[in-house]
CSV table of C-alpha atoms in Angstrom, one decimal:
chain,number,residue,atom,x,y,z
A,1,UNK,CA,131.4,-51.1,-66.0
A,2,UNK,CA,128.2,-49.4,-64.8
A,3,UNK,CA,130.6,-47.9,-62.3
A,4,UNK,CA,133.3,-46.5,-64.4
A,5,UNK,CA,130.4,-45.0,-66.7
A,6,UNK,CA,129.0,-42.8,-63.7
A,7,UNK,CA,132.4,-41.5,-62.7
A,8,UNK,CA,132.6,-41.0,-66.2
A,9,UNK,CA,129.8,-38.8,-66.6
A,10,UNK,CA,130.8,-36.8,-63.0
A,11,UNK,CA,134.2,-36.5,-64.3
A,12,UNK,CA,132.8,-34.9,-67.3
A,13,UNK,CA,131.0,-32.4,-66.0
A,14,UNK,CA,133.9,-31.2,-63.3
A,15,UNK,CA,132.8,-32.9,-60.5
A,16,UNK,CA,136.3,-34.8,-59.9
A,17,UNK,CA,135.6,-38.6,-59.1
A,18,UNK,CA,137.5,-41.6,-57.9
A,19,UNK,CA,136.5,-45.1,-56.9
A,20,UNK,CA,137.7,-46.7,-53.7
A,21,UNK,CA,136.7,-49.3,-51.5
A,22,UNK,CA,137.3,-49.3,-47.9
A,23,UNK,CA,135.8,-52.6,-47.1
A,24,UNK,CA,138.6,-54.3,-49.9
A,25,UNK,CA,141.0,-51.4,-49.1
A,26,UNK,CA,140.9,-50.7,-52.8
A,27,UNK,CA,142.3,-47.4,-54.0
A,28,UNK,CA,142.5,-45.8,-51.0
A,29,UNK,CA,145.8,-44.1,-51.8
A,30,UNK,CA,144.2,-41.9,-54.6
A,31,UNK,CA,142.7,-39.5,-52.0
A,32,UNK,CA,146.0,-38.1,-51.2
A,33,UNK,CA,147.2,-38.8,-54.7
A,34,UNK,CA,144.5,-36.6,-55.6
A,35,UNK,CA,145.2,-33.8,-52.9
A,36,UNK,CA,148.4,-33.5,-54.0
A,37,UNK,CA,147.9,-32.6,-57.3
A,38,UNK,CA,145.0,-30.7,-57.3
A,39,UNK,CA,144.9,-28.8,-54.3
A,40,UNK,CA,148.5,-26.9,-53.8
A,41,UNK,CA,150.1,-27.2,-50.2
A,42,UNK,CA,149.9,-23.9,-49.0
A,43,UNK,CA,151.6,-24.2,-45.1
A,44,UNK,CA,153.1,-27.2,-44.2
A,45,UNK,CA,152.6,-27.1,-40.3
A,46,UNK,CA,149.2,-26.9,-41.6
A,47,UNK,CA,148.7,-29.8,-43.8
A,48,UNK,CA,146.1,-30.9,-45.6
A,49,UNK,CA,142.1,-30.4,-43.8
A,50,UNK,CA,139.3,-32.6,-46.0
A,51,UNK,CA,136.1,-33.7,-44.9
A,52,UNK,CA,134.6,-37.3,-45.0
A,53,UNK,CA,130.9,-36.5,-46.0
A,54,UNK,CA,128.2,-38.1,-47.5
A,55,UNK,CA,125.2,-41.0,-47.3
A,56,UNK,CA,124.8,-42.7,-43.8
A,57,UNK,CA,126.4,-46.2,-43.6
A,58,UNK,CA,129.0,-45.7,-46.6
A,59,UNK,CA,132.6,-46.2,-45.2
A,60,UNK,CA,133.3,-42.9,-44.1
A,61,UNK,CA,135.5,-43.7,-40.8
A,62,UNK,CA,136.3,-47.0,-41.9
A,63,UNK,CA,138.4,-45.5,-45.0
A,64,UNK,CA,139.7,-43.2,-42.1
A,65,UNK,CA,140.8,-46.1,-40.1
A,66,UNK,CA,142.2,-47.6,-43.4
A,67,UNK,CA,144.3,-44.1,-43.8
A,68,UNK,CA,145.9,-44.1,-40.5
A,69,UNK,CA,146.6,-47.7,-41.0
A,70,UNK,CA,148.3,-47.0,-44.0
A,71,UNK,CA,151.0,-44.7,-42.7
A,72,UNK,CA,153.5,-46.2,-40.6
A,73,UNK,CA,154.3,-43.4,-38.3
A,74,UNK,CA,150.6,-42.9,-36.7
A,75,UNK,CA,149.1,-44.0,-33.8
A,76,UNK,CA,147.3,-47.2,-34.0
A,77,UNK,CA,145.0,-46.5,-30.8
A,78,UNK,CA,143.4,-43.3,-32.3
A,79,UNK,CA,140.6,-44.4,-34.6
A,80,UNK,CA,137.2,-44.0,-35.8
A,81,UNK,CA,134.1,-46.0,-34.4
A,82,UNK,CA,133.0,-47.9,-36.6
A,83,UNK,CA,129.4,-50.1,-37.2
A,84,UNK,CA,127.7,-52.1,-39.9
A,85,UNK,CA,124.4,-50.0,-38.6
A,86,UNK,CA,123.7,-46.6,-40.2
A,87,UNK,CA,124.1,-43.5,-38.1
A,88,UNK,CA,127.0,-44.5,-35.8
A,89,UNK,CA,128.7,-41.5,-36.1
A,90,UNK,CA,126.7,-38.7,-33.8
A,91,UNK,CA,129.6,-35.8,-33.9
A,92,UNK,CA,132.2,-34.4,-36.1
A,93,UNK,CA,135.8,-35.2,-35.1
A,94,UNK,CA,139.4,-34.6,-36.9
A,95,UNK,CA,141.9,-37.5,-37.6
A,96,UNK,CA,145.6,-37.1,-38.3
A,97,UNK,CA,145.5,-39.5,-41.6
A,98,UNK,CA,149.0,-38.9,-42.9
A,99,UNK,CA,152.4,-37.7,-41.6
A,100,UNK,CA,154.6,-36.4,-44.8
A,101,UNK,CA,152.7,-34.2,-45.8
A,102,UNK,CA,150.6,-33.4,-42.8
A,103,UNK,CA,147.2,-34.1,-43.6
A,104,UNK,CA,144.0,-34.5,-41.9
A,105,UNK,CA,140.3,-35.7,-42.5
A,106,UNK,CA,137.1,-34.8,-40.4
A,107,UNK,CA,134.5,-37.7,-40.1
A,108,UNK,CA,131.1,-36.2,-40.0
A,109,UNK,CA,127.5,-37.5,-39.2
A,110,UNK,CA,126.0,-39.7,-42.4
A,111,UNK,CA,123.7,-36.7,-43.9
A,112,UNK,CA,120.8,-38.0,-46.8
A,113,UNK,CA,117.6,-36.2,-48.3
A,114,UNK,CA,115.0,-35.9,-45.9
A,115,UNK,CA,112.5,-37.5,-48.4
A,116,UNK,CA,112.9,-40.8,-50.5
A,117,UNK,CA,112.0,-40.2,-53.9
A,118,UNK,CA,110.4,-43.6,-55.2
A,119,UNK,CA,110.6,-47.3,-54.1
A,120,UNK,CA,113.1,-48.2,-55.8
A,121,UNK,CA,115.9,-45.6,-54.4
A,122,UNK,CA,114.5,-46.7,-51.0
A,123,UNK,CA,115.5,-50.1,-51.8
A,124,UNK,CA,118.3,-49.6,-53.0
A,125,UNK,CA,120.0,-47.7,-50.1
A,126,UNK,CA,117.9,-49.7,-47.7
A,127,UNK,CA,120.2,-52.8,-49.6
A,128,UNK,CA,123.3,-51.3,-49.2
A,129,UNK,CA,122.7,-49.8,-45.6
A,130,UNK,CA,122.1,-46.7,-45.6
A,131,UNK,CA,118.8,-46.9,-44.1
A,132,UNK,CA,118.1,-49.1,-40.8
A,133,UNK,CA,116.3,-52.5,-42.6
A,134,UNK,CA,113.5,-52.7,-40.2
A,135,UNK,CA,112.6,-49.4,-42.1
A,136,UNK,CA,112.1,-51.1,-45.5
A,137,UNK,CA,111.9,-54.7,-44.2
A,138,UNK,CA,114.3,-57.3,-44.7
A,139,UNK,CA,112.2,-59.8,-46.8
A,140,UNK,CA,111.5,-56.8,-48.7
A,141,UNK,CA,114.9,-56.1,-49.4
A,142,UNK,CA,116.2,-59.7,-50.2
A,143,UNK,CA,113.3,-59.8,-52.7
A,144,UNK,CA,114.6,-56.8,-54.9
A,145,UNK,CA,118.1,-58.1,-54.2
A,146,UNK,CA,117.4,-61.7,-56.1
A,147,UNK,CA,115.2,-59.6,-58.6
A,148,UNK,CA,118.5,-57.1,-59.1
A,149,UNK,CA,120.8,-60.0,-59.2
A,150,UNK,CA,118.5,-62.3,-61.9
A,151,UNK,CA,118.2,-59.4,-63.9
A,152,UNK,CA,121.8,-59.0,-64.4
A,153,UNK,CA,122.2,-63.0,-64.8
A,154,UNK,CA,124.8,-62.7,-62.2
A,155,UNK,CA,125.8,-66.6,-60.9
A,156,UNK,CA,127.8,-65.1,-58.3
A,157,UNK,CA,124.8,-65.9,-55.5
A,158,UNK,CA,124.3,-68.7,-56.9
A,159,UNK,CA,127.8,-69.9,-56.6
A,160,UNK,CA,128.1,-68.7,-53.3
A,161,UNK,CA,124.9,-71.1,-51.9
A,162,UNK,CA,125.6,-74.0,-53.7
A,163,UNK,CA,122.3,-73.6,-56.0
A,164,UNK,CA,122.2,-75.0,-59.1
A,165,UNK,CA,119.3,-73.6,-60.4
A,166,UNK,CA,118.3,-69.7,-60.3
A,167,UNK,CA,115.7,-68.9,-57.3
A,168,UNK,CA,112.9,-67.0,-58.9
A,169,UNK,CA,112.6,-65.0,-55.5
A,170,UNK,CA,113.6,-63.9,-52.2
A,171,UNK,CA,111.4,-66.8,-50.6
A,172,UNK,CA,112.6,-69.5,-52.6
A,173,UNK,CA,116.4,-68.2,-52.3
A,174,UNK,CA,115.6,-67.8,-47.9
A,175,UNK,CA,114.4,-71.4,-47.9
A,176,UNK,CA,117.6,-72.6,-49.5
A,177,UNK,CA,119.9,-70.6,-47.0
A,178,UNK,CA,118.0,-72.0,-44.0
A,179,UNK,CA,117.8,-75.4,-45.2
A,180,UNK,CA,121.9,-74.9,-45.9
A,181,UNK,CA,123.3,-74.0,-43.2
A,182,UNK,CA,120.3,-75.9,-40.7
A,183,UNK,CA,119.0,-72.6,-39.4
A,184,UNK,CA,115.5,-72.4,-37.8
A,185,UNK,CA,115.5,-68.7,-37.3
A,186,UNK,CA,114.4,-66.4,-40.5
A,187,UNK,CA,115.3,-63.5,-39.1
A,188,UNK,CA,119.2,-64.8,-38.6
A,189,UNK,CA,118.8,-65.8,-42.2
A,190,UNK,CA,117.9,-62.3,-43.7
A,191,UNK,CA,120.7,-61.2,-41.5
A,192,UNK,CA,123.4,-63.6,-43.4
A,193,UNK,CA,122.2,-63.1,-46.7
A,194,UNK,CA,122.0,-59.5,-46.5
A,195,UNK,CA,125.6,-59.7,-44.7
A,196,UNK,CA,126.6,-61.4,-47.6
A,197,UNK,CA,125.6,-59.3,-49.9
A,198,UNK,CA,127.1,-56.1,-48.2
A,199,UNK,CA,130.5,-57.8,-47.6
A,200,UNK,CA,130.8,-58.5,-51.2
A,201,UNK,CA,130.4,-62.2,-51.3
A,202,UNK,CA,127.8,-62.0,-53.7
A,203,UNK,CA,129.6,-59.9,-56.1
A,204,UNK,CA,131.2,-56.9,-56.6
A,205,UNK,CA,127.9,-54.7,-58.1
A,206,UNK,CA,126.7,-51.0,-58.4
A,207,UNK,CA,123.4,-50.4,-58.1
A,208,UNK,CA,123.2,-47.3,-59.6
A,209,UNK,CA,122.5,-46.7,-63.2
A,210,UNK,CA,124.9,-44.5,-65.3
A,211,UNK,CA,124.3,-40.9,-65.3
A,212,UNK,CA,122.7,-39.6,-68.3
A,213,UNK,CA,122.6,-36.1,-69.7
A,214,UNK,CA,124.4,-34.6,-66.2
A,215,UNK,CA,124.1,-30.8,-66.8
A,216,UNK,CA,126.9,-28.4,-65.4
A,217,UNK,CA,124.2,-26.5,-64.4
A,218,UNK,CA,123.0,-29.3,-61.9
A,219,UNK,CA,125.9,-29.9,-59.4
């Protein structure tokens, strides 16, 4: 819900906005849904030329890879690196990501702000991998992550580790993991957990908050 209220509020405003997932291959097929009907073919030899851009870490050639996987009459050889660490991707480069109509996509560096504006937003990309987690620190990170998810009362986590009663923080829930699955090493435990969390085994959540009074005037 949280989701659908932000691209709500972009929508609103003009700023035209979908939600996909390249890691569950959800919705993928909207980006040239959304070509089509907004953006007029003007050559066909040409094709279609967009640009993957945005936060380190995010999916950009892995929805790439997902694109070209998609259409039957590419190359399977010719794809995007890929890596679960942030700032894989050092150069731009073009990929042929669908054959009727011709259409390309660039993948470009992960670009962010050089300056984190509070704690919180640092935490927050730092969960999701945008930022390397030695930056932030991973017992850092899996405390705001069991603080996020108790303050939702998600069960998901819970459900997922066997736990039957909520952990009232990081420490308690690392303890549990280890003692689970016999591990001696803590740092291979903030590894899994965080893992976890990033594959989507903990839930399906946005960590944003909805966009509120989004000006014209501010995109």
């Amino acid at each position: 819900r949280k989701t659908l209220a932000i691209i709500d509020s972009l929508n609103k405003v003009g700023i035209h906005s979908i939600t996909l997932s390249a890691l569950f291959g959800e919705n993928v097929a909207a980006i040239m849904d959304y070509a089509k009907r907004h953006v007029p073919l003007k050559y066909s030899t040409v094709g279609y030329w967009m640009m993957a851009a945005g936060m380190p870490n995010v999916g950009k050639s892995s929805l790439i890879n997902l694109l070209r996987k998609r259409s039957q009459n590419l190359s399977k050889a010719d794809i995007a690196a890929t890596s679960p660490l942030p700032c894989h991707t050092k150069s731009v480069q073009g990929f042929k990501i669908n054959d009727k109509p011709l259409a390309y996509l660039i993948d470009t560096p992960g670009i962010m702000s050089p300056s984190i504006t509070s704690d919180t937003i640092g935490l927050k990309l730092g969960l999701i991998g945008c930022i390397k987690d030695r930056i932030v620190g991973k017992d850092l990170l899996i405390e705001y992550l069991v603080w996020d998810l108790n303050q939702r009362g998600s069960k998901r986590y819970m459900h997922c580790y066997g736990m039957e009663e909520r952990p009232k923080n990081g420490g308690i829930l690392v303890e549990f993991v280890m003692r689970k699955y016999k591990q001696q090493d803590v740092e291979v435990t903030y590894d899994m957990i965080l893992g976890h969390f990033r594959d989507g085994k903990l839930g399906k959540l946005t960590l944003d908050d909805p966009i509120e009074d989004i000006e014209e005037s501010t995109v």
